[in-house]
Amino acid sequence: MIQFDVITIFPEIFKGFVSESLLARGQKKKIIRIGLHNLRKWTTDKHKTVDDNPYGGGPGMVLKIEPIFKAVKSIELKVKSKRSKNVKPKTYNLKQRVILFSPRGKKLTQELAKKWAKLDQLIFICGRYEGVDERVADYIADEVISIGDYVLNGGEVAAMAVIESVSRLIPGFIAKKESAQKADHAQYTRPEVFIMGKKRLKVPKVLLSGDHKKIKEWRKNII
Ligand code: 6GU
């Protein structure tokens, strides 16, 4: 079981995402768990302020460190140790990682997803607006991650990308009869001929031949 916890000022963005069939099934089977947390919950003023002006001036607002710090502290899973008479409490180390999403971060890769799939908990801090107080990257997050060379409105889409790529790697998340790997060759399904205006788009003949040796050979050569 891996637990994902998302800290965001837009938890609603995730509602449809987390109830999608594979993720819903994964949660039901207790293979994954997804917690959504509104950052405003950790504010103390009546306006639930999560951002402020940047020191040194400049346009836009910056997400404050304080609510983020409180959120991470309260979401972090703590080691449970049951204490009973004459029995030493069993302790074990939880493997946790706090990730800050930022277009300035290190690029997300399949290798990273594989490492994270072995953890007990991933906490995501979704940046928004023009930025996040840099002390969050320096002192609260273990890693700062980007999902590519383009700019998004915030880290929410990045968090979804990580949840999907990591979940797929947890044993049992993908049923045996489904495929965990993307096909490494071109694929076709019915109809055999698709009429598109004046064009007849045909499925390669070899795939209809029933000759498995030839099909294997064809798949090796076409990528
Ligand atoms: Cl993680 N955040 C934002 N705002 N933009 C991005 C990104 C993250 N990754 C690529 N672009």
CSV table of C-alpha atoms and ligand atoms in Angstrom, one decimal:
chain,number,residue,atom,x,y,z
A,1,MET,CA,0.0,0.0,0.0
A,2,ILE,CA,1.3,3.4,-1.0
A,3,GLN,CA,-0.3,6.6,0.3
A,4,PHE,CA,-0.4,9.7,-1.9
A,5,ASP,CA,-1.3,13.0,-0.2
A,6,VAL,CA,-1.9,16.1,-2.3
A,7,ILE,CA,-1.7,19.5,-0.8
A,8,THR,CA,-3.4,22.0,-3.1
A,9,ILE,CA,-5.6,25.0,-3.1
A,10,PHE,CA,-7.7,23.3,-5.8
A,11,PRO,CA,-8.6,19.8,-4.5
A,12,GLU,CA,-11.7,19.7,-6.7
A,13,ILE,CA,-9.5,19.3,-9.8
A,14,PHE,CA,-8.7,15.8,-8.5
A,15,LYS,CA,-12.3,14.6,-7.9
A,16,GLY,CA,-12.9,13.0,-11.3
A,17,PHE,CA,-9.3,11.8,-11.5
A,18,VAL,CA,-9.3,9.8,-8.3
A,19,SER,CA,-12.6,8.1,-9.2
A,20,GLU,CA,-11.4,6.9,-12.6
A,21,SER,CA,-11.8,3.1,-12.9
A,22,LEU,CA,-8.2,2.0,-12.4
A,23,LEU,CA,-7.4,4.4,-9.5
A,24,ALA,CA,-10.8,3.7,-7.9
A,25,ARG,CA,-10.2,0.0,-8.1
A,26,GLY,CA,-6.7,0.4,-6.7
A,27,GLN,CA,-8.1,2.3,-3.7
A,28,LYS,CA,-10.8,-0.3,-3.2
A,29,LYS,CA,-8.2,-3.1,-3.2
A,30,LYS,CA,-6.1,-1.1,-0.8
A,31,ILE,CA,-3.2,-1.0,-3.1
A,32,ILE,CA,-3.1,2.7,-3.1
A,33,ARG,CA,-4.7,5.5,-1.0
A,34,ILE,CA,-5.1,9.1,-2.2
A,35,GLY,CA,-5.7,11.9,0.3
A,36,LEU,CA,-6.7,15.4,-1.0
A,37,HIS,CA,-5.9,18.3,1.3
A,38,ASN,CA,-7.0,21.9,0.9
A,39,LEU,CA,-4.0,24.1,1.9
A,40,ARG,CA,-6.5,26.7,3.3
A,41,LYS,CA,-7.2,24.2,6.1
A,42,TRP,CA,-3.9,25.2,7.7
A,43,THR,CA,-4.4,29.0,7.6
A,44,THR,CA,-5.5,30.8,10.8
A,45,ASP,CA,-6.8,34.2,9.5
A,46,LYS,CA,-10.4,34.8,8.6
A,47,HIS,CA,-9.6,35.2,4.9
A,48,LYS,CA,-7.7,31.9,4.8
A,49,THR,CA,-4.7,33.6,3.3
A,50,VAL,CA,-2.3,31.2,1.5
A,51,ASP,CA,-0.2,33.7,-0.5
A,52,ASP,CA,1.4,37.1,-0.1
A,53,ASN,CA,3.5,39.7,-2.1
A,54,PRO,CA,7.1,38.8,-3.0
A,55,TYR,CA,9.9,40.4,-1.0
A,56,GLY,CA,11.9,42.7,-3.3
A,57,GLY,CA,8.7,43.6,-5.2
A,58,GLY,CA,7.5,42.2,-8.5
A,59,PRO,CA,4.2,41.1,-9.9
A,60,GLY,CA,2.1,38.1,-8.7
A,61,MET,CA,1.8,36.4,-5.4
A,62,VAL,CA,3.9,33.8,-3.6
A,63,LEU,CA,2.6,30.8,-1.6
A,64,LYS,CA,3.5,31.2,2.1
A,65,ILE,CA,5.7,28.7,3.9
A,66,GLU,CA,3.7,28.5,7.1
A,67,PRO,CA,0.5,26.8,6.0
A,68,ILE,CA,2.6,24.4,3.8
A,69,PHE,CA,4.8,23.5,6.8
A,70,LYS,CA,1.8,22.8,9.0
A,71,ALA,CA,0.1,20.8,6.3
A,72,VAL,CA,3.1,18.5,5.7
A,73,LYS,CA,3.6,18.0,9.5
A,74,SER,CA,0.0,17.0,10.0
A,75,ILE,CA,-0.2,14.7,6.9
A,76,GLU,CA,3.0,12.8,7.5
A,77,LEU,CA,2.3,9.3,8.6
A,78,LYS,CA,3.7,8.6,11.9
A,79,VAL,CA,5.1,5.2,13.0
A,80,LYS,CA,2.5,3.4,14.9
A,81,SER,CA,3.8,1.3,17.7
A,82,LYS,CA,1.3,-0.7,19.7
A,83,ARG,CA,2.4,-0.9,23.3
A,84,SER,CA,1.3,-3.8,25.4
A,85,LYS,CA,2.5,-5.3,28.6
A,86,ASN,CA,6.0,-6.9,28.4
A,87,VAL,CA,6.0,-6.6,24.7
A,88,LYS,CA,8.5,-4.3,23.1
A,89,PRO,CA,6.7,-2.0,20.6
A,90,LYS,CA,7.4,-3.0,17.1
A,91,THR,CA,8.9,-0.1,15.3
A,92,TYR,CA,9.7,0.2,11.6
A,93,ASN,CA,10.8,3.0,9.4
A,94,LEU,CA,8.2,4.5,7.1
A,95,LYS,CA,9.7,5.5,3.7
A,96,GLN,CA,8.3,8.9,2.9
A,97,ARG,CA,9.1,11.6,0.4
A,98,VAL,CA,7.9,15.2,0.2
A,99,ILE,CA,7.7,16.5,-3.4
A,100,LEU,CA,7.3,20.1,-4.5
A,101,PHE,CA,6.1,20.6,-8.1
A,102,SER,CA,7.8,23.5,-9.9
A,103,PRO,CA,8.7,24.1,-13.6
A,104,ARG,CA,12.2,24.7,-12.2
A,105,GLY,CA,12.5,21.2,-10.8
A,106,LYS,CA,14.2,18.0,-11.8
A,107,LYS,CA,12.5,16.2,-14.7
A,108,LEU,CA,10.1,13.3,-13.8
A,109,THR,CA,11.3,10.0,-15.3
A,110,GLN,CA,10.2,6.4,-15.3
A,111,GLU,CA,13.3,5.6,-13.2
A,112,LEU,CA,12.1,8.1,-10.5
A,113,ALA,CA,8.6,6.6,-10.6
A,114,LYS,CA,10.1,3.1,-10.0
A,115,LYS,CA,12.0,4.4,-7.0
A,116,TRP,CA,8.9,6.1,-5.6
A,117,ALA,CA,6.8,3.0,-6.1
A,118,LYS,CA,8.7,1.4,-3.2
A,119,LEU,CA,7.8,4.1,-0.7
A,120,ASP,CA,5.0,4.1,1.9
A,121,GLN,CA,4.0,7.7,1.4
A,122,LEU,CA,4.4,10.5,-1.1
A,123,ILE,CA,3.4,14.0,-0.1
A,124,PHE,CA,2.9,16.4,-3.0
A,125,ILE,CA,3.0,20.2,-2.6
A,126,CYS,CA,1.3,21.8,-5.6
A,127,GLY,CA,2.7,25.2,-6.4
A,128,ARG,CA,0.4,27.8,-7.8
A,129,TYR,CA,0.4,31.3,-9.0
A,130,GLU,CA,3.8,32.8,-9.6
A,131,GLY,CA,5.6,30.6,-7.1
A,132,VAL,CA,6.2,29.2,-3.7
A,133,ASP,CA,8.5,30.7,-1.0
A,134,GLU,CA,11.9,29.2,-1.8
A,135,ARG,CA,12.3,28.0,1.8
A,136,VAL,CA,9.7,25.3,1.0
A,137,ALA,CA,12.1,23.8,-1.7
A,138,ASP,CA,15.1,24.2,0.5
A,139,TYR,CA,13.8,23.0,3.9
A,140,ILE,CA,10.5,21.2,3.5
A,141,ALA,CA,10.6,19.3,0.2
A,142,ASP,CA,12.9,16.3,-0.4
A,143,GLU,CA,12.7,16.9,-4.1
A,144,VAL,CA,11.6,19.5,-6.6
A,145,ILE,CA,10.0,18.0,-9.7
A,146,SER,CA,8.9,19.2,-13.1
A,147,ILE,CA,7.1,17.1,-15.7
A,148,GLY,CA,8.5,18.8,-18.8
A,149,ASP,CA,9.8,21.9,-20.5
A,150,TYR,CA,6.6,24.0,-20.6
A,151,VAL,CA,4.8,26.0,-18.0
A,152,LEU,CA,1.5,24.9,-16.3
A,153,ASN,CA,-0.7,27.0,-14.0
A,154,GLY,CA,0.3,24.8,-11.1
A,155,GLY,CA,1.5,21.5,-9.9
A,156,GLU,CA,-1.9,19.7,-9.9
A,157,VAL,CA,-1.5,18.1,-13.4
A,158,ALA,CA,2.0,17.1,-12.4
A,159,ALA,CA,0.7,15.4,-9.2
A,160,MET,CA,-1.8,13.4,-11.3
A,161,ALA,CA,1.0,12.3,-13.7
A,162,VAL,CA,3.0,11.0,-10.7
A,163,ILE,CA,0.0,9.3,-9.1
A,164,GLU,CA,-0.7,7.4,-12.4
A,165,SER,CA,2.9,6.5,-13.2
A,166,VAL,CA,3.7,5.3,-9.7
A,167,SER,CA,0.4,3.5,-9.1
A,168,ARG,CA,0.8,1.4,-12.3
A,169,LEU,CA,4.1,0.0,-10.8
A,170,ILE,CA,2.6,-1.2,-7.6
A,171,PRO,CA,2.1,-5.0,-7.7
A,172,GLY,CA,-1.6,-5.9,-8.1
A,173,PHE,CA,-2.6,-2.5,-9.4
A,174,ILE,CA,-2.8,-3.7,-13.0
A,175,ALA,CA,-4.6,-7.0,-13.3
A,176,LYS,CA,-2.7,-9.9,-14.9
A,177,LYS,CA,-4.9,-10.0,-18.0
A,178,GLU,CA,-4.4,-6.3,-18.5
A,179,SER,CA,-1.0,-5.1,-19.7
A,180,ALA,CA,1.3,-3.0,-17.5
A,181,GLN,CA,3.5,-2.3,-20.4
A,182,LYS,CA,2.5,-0.2,-23.4
A,183,ALA,CA,2.7,-2.3,-26.6
A,184,ASP,CA,6.1,-1.7,-28.2
A,185,HIS,CA,4.7,-2.0,-31.7
A,186,ALA,CA,1.9,-0.5,-33.8
A,187,GLN,CA,-1.6,-2.1,-33.1
A,188,TYR,CA,-4.8,-2.3,-35.1
A,189,THR,CA,-8.4,-3.4,-34.3
A,190,ARG,CA,-11.6,-3.7,-36.4
A,191,PRO,CA,-12.6,-2.7,-39.0
A,192,GLU,CA,-10.2,-4.3,-41.4
A,193,VAL,CA,-10.8,-1.4,-43.8
A,194,PHE,CA,-11.8,2.0,-42.7
A,195,ILE,CA,-13.2,4.3,-45.4
A,196,MET,CA,-12.1,7.8,-44.8
A,197,GLY,CA,-13.5,10.0,-47.6
A,198,LYS,CA,-11.7,8.7,-50.7
A,199,LYS,CA,-9.1,6.7,-48.8
A,200,ARG,CA,-9.3,3.1,-47.8
A,201,LEU,CA,-7.2,2.6,-44.7
A,202,LYS,CA,-6.3,-1.1,-44.4
A,203,VAL,CA,-4.9,-3.2,-41.6
A,204,PRO,CA,-1.5,-4.7,-42.6
A,205,LYS,CA,-2.2,-8.1,-44.3
A,206,VAL,CA,0.3,-10.0,-42.2
A,207,LEU,CA,-1.8,-9.4,-39.1
A,208,LEU,CA,-4.8,-11.1,-40.7
A,209,SER,CA,-2.7,-14.1,-41.9
A,210,GLY,CA,-2.8,-16.2,-38.8
A,211,ASP,CA,0.9,-16.9,-39.3
A,212,HIS,CA,2.2,-16.2,-35.8
A,213,LYS,CA,5.9,-16.5,-36.8
A,214,LYS,CA,5.4,-13.9,-39.5
A,215,ILE,CA,3.4,-11.7,-37.2
A,216,LYS,CA,6.2,-11.8,-34.6
A,217,GLU,CA,8.7,-10.9,-37.2
A,218,TRP,CA,6.6,-8.0,-38.5
A,219,ARG,CA,6.2,-6.7,-34.9
A,220,LYS,CA,9.9,-6.8,-34.4
A,221,ASN,CA,10.5,-4.7,-37.4
A,222,ILE,CA,7.8,-2.1,-37.0
A,223,ILE,CA,8.0,0.2,-34.0
B,1,6GU,CL1,5.6,20.6,-11.8
B,1,6GU,N1,4.6,23.0,-12.4
B,1,6GU,C1,4.3,24.0,-13.3
B,1,6GU,N2,3.7,25.1,-12.8
B,1,6GU,N3,4.6,24.0,-14.5
B,1,6GU,C2,5.3,22.8,-15.0
B,1,6GU,C3,5.6,21.8,-14.1
B,1,6GU,C4,5.2,21.9,-12.8
B,1,6GU,N4,6.2,20.8,-14.9
B,1,6GU,C5,6.2,21.3,-16.1
B,1,6GU,N5,5.7,22.5,-16.2
